[in-house]
PDB file of C-alpha atoms in Angstrom:
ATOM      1  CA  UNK A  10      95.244  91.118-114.616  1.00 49.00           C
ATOM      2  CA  UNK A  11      96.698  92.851-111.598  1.00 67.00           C
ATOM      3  CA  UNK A  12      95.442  92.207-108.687  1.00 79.00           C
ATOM      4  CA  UNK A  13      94.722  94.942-106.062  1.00 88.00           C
ATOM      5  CA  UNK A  14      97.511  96.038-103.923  1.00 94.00           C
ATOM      6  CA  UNK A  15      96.926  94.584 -99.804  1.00 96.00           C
ATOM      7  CA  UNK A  16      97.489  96.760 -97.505  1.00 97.00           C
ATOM      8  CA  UNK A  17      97.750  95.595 -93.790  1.00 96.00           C
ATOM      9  CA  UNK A  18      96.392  98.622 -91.075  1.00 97.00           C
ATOM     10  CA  UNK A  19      97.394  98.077 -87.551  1.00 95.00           C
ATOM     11  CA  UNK A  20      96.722 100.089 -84.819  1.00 94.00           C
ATOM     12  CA  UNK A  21      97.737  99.712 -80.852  1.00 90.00           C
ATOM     13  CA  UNK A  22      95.682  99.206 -78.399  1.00 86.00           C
ATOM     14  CA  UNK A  23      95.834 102.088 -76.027  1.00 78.00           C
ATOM     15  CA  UNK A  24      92.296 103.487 -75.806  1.00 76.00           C
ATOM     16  CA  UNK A  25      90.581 103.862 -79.124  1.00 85.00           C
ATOM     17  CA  UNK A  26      92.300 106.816 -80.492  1.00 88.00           C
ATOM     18  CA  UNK A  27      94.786 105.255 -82.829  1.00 92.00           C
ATOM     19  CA  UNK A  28      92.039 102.607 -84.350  1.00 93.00           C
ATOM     20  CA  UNK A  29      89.618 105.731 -84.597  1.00 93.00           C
ATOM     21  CA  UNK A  30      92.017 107.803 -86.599  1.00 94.00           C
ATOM     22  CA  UNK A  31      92.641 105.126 -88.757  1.00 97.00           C
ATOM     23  CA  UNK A  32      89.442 105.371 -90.300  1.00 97.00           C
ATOM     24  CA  UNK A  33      90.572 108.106 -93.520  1.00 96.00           C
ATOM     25  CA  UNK A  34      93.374 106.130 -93.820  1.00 97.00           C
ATOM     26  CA  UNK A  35      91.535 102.713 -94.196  1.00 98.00           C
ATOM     27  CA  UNK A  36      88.385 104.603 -96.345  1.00 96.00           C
ATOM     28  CA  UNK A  37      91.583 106.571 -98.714  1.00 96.00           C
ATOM     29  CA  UNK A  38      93.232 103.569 -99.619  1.00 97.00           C
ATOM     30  CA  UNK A  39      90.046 102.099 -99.763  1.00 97.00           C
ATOM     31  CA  UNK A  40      89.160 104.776-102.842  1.00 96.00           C
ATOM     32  CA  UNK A  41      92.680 104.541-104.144  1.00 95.00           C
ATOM     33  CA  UNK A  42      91.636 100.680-105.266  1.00 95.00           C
ATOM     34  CA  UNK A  43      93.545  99.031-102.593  1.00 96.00           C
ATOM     35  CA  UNK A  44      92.579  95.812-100.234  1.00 96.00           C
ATOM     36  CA  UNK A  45      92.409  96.811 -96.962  1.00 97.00           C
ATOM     37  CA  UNK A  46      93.444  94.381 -94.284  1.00 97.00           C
ATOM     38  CA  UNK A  47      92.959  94.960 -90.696  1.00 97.00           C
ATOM     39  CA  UNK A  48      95.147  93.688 -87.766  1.00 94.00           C
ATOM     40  CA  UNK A  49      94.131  94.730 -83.984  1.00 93.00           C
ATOM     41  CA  UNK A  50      93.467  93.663 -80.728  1.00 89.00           C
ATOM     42  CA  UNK A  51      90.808  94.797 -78.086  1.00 87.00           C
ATOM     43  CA  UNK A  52      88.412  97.368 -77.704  1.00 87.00           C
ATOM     44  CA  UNK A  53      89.843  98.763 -81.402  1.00 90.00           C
ATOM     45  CA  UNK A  54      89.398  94.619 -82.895  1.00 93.00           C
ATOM     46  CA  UNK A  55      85.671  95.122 -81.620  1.00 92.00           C
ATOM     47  CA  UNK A  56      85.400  99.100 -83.253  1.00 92.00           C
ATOM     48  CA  UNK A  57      86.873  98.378 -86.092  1.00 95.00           C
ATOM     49  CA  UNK A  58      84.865  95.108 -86.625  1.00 95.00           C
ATOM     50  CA  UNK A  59      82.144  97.206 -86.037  1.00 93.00           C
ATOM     51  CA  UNK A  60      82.848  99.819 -88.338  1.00 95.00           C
ATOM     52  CA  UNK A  61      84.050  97.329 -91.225  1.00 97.00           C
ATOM     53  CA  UNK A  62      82.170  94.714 -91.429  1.00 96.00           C
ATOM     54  CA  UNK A  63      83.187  93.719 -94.629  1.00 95.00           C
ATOM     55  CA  UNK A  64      86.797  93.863 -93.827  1.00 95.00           C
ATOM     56  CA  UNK A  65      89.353  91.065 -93.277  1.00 96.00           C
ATOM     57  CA  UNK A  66      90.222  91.575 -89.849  1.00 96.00           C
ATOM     58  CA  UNK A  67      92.965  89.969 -88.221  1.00 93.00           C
ATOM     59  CA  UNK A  68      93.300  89.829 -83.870  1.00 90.00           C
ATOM     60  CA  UNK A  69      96.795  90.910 -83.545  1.00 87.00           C
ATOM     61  CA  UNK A  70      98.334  90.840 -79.830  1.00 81.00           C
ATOM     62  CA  UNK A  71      98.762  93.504 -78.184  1.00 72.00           C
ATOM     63  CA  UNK A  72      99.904  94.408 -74.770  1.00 61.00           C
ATOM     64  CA  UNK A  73      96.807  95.176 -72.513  1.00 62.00           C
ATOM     65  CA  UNK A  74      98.969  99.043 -70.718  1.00 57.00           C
ATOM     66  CA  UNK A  75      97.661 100.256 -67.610  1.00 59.00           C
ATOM     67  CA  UNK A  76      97.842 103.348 -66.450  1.00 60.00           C
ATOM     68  CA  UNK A  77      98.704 104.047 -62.803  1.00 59.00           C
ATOM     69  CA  UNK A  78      95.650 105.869 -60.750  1.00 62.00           C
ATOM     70  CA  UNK A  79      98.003 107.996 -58.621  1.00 59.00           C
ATOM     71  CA  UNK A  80     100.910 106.806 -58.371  1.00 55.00           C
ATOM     72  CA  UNK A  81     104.422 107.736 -60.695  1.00 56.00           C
ATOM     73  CA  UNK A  82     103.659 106.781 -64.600  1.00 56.00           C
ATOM     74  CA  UNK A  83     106.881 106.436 -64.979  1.00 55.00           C
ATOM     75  CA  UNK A  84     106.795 103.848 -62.449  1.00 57.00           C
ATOM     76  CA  UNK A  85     104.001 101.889 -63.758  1.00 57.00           C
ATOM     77  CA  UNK A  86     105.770 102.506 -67.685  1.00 59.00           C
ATOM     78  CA  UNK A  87     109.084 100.499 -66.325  1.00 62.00           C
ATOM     79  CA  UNK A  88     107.335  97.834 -64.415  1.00 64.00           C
ATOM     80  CA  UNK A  89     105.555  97.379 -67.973  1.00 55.00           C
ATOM     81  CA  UNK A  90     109.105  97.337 -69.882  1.00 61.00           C
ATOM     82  CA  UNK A  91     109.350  93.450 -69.936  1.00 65.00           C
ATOM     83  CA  UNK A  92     105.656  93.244 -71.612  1.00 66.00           C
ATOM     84  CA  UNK A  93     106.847  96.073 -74.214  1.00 66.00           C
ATOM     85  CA  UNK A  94     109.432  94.244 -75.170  1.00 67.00           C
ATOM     86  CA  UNK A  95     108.067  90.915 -75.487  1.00 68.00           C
ATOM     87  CA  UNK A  96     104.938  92.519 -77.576  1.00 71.00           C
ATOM     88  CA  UNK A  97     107.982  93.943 -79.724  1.00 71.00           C
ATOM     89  CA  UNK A  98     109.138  90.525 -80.325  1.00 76.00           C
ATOM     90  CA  UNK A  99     105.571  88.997 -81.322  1.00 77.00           C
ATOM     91  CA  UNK A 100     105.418  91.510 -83.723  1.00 79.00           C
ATOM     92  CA  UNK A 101     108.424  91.309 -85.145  1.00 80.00           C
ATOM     93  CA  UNK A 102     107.912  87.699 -85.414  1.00 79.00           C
ATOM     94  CA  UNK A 103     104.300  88.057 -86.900  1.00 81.00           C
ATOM     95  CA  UNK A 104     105.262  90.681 -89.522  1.00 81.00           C
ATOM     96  CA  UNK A 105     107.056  88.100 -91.840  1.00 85.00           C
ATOM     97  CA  UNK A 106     104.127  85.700 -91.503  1.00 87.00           C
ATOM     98  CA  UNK A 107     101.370  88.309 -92.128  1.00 87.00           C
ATOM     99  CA  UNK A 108     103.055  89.464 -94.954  1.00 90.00           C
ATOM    100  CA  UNK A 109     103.689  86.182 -96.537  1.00 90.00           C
ATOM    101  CA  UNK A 110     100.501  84.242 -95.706  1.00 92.00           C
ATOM    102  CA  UNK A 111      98.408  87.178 -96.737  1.00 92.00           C
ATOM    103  CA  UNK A 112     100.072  89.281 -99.479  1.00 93.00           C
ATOM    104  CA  UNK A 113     100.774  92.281 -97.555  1.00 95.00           C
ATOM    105  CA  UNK A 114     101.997  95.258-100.504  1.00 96.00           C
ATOM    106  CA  UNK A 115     102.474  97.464 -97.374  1.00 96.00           C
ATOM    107  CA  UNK A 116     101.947  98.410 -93.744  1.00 96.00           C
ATOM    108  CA  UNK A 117     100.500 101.060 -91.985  1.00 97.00           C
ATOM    109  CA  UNK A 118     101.472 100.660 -88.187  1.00 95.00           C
ATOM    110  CA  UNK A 119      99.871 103.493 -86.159  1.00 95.00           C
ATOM    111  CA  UNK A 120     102.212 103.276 -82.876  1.00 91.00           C
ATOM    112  CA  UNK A 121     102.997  99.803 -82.956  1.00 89.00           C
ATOM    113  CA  UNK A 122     106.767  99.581 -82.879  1.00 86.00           C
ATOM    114  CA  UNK A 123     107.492  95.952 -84.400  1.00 87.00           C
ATOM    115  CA  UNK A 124     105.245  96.133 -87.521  1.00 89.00           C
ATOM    116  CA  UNK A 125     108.086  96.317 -90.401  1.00 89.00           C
ATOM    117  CA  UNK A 126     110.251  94.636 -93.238  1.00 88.00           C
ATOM    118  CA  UNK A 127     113.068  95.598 -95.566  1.00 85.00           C
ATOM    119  CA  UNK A 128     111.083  93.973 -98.465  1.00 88.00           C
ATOM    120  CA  UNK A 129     107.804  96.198 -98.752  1.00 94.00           C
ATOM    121  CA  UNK A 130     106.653  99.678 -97.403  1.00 96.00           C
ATOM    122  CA  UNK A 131     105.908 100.478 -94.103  1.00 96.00           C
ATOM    123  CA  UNK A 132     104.711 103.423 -92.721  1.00 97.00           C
ATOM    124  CA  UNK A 133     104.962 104.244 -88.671  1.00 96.00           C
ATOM    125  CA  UNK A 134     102.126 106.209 -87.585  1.00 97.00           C
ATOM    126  CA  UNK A 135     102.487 108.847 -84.754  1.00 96.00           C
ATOM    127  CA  UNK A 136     101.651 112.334 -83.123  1.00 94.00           C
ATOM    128  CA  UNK A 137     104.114 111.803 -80.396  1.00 92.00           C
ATOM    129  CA  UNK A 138     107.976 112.085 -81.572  1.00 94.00           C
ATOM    130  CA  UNK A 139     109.036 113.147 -78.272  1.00 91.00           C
ATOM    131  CA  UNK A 140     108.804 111.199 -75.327  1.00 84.00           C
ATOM    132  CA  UNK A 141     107.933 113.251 -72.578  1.00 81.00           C
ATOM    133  CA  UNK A 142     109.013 112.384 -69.043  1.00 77.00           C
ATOM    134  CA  UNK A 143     107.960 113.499 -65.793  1.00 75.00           C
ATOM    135  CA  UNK A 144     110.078 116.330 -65.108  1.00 80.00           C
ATOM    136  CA  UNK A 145     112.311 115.020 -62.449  1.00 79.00           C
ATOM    137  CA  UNK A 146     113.516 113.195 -65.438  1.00 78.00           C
ATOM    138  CA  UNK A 147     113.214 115.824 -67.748  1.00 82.00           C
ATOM    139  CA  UNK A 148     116.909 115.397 -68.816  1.00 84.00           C
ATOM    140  CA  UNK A 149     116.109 112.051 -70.516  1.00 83.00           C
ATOM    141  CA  UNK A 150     114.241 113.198 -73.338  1.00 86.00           C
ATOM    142  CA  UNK A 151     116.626 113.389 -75.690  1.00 89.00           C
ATOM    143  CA  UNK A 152     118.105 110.193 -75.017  1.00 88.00           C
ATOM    144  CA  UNK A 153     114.689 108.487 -75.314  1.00 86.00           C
ATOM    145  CA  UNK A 154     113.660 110.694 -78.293  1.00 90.00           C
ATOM    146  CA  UNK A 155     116.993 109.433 -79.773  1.00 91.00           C
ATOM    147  CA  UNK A 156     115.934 105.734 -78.503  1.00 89.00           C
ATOM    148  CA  UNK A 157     112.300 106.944 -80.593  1.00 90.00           C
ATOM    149  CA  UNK A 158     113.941 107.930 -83.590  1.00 93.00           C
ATOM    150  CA  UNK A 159     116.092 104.814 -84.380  1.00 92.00           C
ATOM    151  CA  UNK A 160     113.012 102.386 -84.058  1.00 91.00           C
ATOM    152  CA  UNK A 161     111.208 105.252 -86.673  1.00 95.00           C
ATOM    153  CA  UNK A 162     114.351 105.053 -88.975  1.00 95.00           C
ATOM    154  CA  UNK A 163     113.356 101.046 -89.862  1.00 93.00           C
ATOM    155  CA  UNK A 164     110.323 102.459 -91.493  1.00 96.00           C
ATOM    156  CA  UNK A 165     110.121 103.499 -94.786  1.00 97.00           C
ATOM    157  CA  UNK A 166     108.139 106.777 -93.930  1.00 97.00           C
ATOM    158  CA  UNK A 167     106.680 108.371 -90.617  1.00 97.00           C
ATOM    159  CA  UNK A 168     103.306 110.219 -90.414  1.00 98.00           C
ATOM    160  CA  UNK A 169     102.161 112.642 -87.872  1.00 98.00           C
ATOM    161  CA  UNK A 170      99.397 113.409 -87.781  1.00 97.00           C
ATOM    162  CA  UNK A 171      98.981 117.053 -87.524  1.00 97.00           C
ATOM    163  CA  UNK A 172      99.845 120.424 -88.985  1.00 96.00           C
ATOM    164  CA  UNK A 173     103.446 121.555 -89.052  1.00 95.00           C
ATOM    165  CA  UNK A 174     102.842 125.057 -87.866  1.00 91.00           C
ATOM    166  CA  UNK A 175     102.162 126.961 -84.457  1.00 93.00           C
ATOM    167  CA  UNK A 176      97.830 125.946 -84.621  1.00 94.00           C
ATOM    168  CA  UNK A 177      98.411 122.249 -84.136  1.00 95.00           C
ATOM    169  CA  UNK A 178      96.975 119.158 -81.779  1.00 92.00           C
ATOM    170  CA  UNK A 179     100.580 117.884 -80.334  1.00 94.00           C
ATOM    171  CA  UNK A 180     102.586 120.719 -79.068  1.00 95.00           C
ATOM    172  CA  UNK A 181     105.741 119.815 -77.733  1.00 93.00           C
ATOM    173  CA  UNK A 182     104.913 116.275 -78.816  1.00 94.00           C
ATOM    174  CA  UNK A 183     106.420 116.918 -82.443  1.00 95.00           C
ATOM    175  CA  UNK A 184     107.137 120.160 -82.738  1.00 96.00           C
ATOM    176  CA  UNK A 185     109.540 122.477 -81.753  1.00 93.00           C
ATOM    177  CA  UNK A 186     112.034 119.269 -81.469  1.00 92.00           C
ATOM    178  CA  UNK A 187     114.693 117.961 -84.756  1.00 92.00           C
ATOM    179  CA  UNK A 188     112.373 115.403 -86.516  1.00 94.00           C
ATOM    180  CA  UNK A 189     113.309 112.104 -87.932  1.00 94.00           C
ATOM    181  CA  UNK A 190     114.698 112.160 -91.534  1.00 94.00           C
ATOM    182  CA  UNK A 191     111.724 109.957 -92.782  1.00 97.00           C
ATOM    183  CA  UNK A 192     108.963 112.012 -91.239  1.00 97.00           C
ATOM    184  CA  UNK A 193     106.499 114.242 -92.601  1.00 97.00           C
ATOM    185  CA  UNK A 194     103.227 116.185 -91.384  1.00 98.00           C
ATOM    186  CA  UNK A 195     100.105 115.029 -92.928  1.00 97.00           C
ATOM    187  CA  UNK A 196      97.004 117.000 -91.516  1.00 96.00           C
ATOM    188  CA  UNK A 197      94.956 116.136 -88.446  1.00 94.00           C
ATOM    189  CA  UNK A 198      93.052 112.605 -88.895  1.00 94.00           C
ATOM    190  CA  UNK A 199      89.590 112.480 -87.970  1.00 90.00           C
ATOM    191  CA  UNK A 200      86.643 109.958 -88.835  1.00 86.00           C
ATOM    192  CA  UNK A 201      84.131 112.806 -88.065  1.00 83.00           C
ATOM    193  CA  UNK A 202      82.515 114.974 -90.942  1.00 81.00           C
ATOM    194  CA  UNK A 203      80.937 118.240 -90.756  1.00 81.00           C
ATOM    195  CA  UNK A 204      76.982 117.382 -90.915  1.00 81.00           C
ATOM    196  CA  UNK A 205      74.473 120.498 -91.896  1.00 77.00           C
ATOM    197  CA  UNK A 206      72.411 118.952 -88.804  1.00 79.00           C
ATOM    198  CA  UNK A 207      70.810 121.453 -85.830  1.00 85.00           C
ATOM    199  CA  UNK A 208      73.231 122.026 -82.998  1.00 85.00           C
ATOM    200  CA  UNK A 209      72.124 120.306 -79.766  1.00 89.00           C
ATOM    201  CA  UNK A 210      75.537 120.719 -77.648  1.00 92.00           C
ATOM    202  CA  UNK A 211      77.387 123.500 -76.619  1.00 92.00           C
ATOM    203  CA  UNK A 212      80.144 121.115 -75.743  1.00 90.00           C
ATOM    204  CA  UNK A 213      81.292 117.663 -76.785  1.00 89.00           C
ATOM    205  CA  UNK A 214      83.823 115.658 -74.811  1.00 90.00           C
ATOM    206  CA  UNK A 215      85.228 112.668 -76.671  1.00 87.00           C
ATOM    207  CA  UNK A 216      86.947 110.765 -74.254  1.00 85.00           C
ATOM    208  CA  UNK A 217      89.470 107.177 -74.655  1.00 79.00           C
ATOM    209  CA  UNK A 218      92.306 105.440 -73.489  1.00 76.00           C
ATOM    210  CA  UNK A 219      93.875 102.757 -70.891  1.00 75.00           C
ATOM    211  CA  UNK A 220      91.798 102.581 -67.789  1.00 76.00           C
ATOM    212  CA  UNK A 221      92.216 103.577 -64.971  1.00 78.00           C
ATOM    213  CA  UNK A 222      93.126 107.122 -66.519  1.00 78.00           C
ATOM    214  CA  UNK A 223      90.288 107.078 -68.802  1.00 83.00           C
ATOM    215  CA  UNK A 224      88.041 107.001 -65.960  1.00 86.00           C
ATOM    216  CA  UNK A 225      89.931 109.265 -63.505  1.00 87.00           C
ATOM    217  CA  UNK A 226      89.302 111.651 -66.813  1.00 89.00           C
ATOM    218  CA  UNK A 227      86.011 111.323 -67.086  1.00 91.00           C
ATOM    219  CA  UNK A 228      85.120 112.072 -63.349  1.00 92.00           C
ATOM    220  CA  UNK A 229      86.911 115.174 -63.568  1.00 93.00           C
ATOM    221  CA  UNK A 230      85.282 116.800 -66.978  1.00 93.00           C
ATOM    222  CA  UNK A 231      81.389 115.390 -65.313  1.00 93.00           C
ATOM    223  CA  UNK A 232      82.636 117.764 -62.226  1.00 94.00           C
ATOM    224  CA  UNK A 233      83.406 120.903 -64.094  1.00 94.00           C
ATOM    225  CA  UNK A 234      80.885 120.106 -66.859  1.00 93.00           C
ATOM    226  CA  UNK A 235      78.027 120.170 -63.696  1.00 92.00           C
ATOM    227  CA  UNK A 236      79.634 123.444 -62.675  1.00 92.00           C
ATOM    228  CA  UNK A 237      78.947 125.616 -66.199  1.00 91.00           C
ATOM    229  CA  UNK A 238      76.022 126.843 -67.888  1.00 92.00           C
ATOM    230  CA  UNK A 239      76.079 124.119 -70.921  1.00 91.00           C
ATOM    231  CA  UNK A 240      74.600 121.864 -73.025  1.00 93.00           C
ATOM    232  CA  UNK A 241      77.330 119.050 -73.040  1.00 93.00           C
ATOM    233  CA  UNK A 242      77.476 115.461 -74.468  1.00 91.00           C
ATOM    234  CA  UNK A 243      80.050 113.074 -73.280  1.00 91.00           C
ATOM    235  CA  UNK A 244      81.365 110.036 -75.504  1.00 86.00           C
ATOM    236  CA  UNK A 245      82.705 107.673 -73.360  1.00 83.00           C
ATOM    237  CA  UNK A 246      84.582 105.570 -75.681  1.00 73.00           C
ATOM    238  CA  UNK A 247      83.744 102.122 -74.123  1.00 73.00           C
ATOM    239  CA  UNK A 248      82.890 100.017 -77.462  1.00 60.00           C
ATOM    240  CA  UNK A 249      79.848  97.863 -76.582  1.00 57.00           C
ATOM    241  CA  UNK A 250      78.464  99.894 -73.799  1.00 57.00           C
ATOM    242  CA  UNK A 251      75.843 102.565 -75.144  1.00 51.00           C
ATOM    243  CA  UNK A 252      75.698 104.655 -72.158  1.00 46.00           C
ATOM    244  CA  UNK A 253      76.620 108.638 -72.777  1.00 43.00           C
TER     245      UNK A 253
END
């Protein structure tokens, strides 16, 4: 008999964004018959633990980013370099072993650049083909999308996820810009479903990512939310705390 195809589903720990949109992945190839195997690190080890119990979950290392609270990102992104590149390593390292100590048929890797091998597929997950400078730098794009699009090409496949056309989530992200050969649009991602339930909000404000931003964020949407004439929710995206 067969046995059911493993499929290892890793996503980086930068907020919970990338674990959360993993979800119709995980639940498709899930339906499709396959053996979903899970491989994080942080706040999305702890969602998706909470969201799959019954999954094998694996803690996968990531790099713990934080986000500057005023001063230059791109400051705070090159003082980070040395930690990038080490986590590359790891998971370049790790990928062989998780693949031959537990069967891995394929890889999903949403944003994690070091998650691939010749001998199986391996999909690269990510709304953001352009990296986008601050604009004194603005002339560097290309060179870093080019930098962007040579780690993408060691993938068998990469998946944005988003529409193709002008009503999309990324903008300048991934359109308007020469994609990578391998890439293709497939449709916004989202683990929320349209519920026939009454309407309590006028507003909801889903909010995640590395701290301090994510908290700078929030500040700033409870000051304009105070200021208009609405009904508003705010999910704070801190895994373990209940407040909202």
């Amino acid at each position: 008999m067969n046995r059911k195809k493993r499929i290892l589903i890793a996503p980086l720990n930068w907020g919970l964004g990338h674990a959360s949109r993993c979800i119709p992945i995980i639940e498709r190839f899930r339906v499709r018959g396959a053996d979903v195997v899970l491989a994080a690190d942080g706040r999305p080890y702890d969602f998706l633990k909470n969201e799959f119990p019954d999954a094998e979950l694996h803690r996968l290392r990531d790099i713990n980013i934080t986000y500057p609270d005023s001063s230059s990102m791109l400051g705070a992104m090159l003082r980070q370099l040395p930690q990038l590149l080490s986590t590359y390593r790891n998971e370049r390292a790790v990928s062989a072993r998780l693949i031959a100590d537990l069967k891995i048929d394929g890889i999903v890797s949403d944003n994690r650049f070091g998650l691939f091998s010749g001998g199986i597929p391996c999909i690269y997950m990510t709304h953001q083909i352009s990296i986008m400078p601050p604009r004194l730098f603005a002339w560097s794009e290309p060179v870093l999308r080019r930098v962007h699009a040579a780690l993408i090409s060691r993938y068998t496949e990469c998946w944005i996820p988003d529409s193709p056309g002008e009503i999309n989530l990324s903008g300048a992200l991934s359109h308007g810009i020469p994609l990578p050969s391998n890439a293709q649009f497939i449709g916004p991602l989202s683990r929320l479903h349209p519920a026939d339930v009454p309407i309590r909000y006028d507003c909801a404000v889903v909010l995640s990512g590395p701290e301090p931003q994510r908290t700078i964020f929030e500040s700033i949407i409870l000051r304009q939310i105070e200021k208009l004439p609405v009904r508003a929710i705010v999910i704070q995206g801190i895994p373990g705390v209940n407040a909202s």
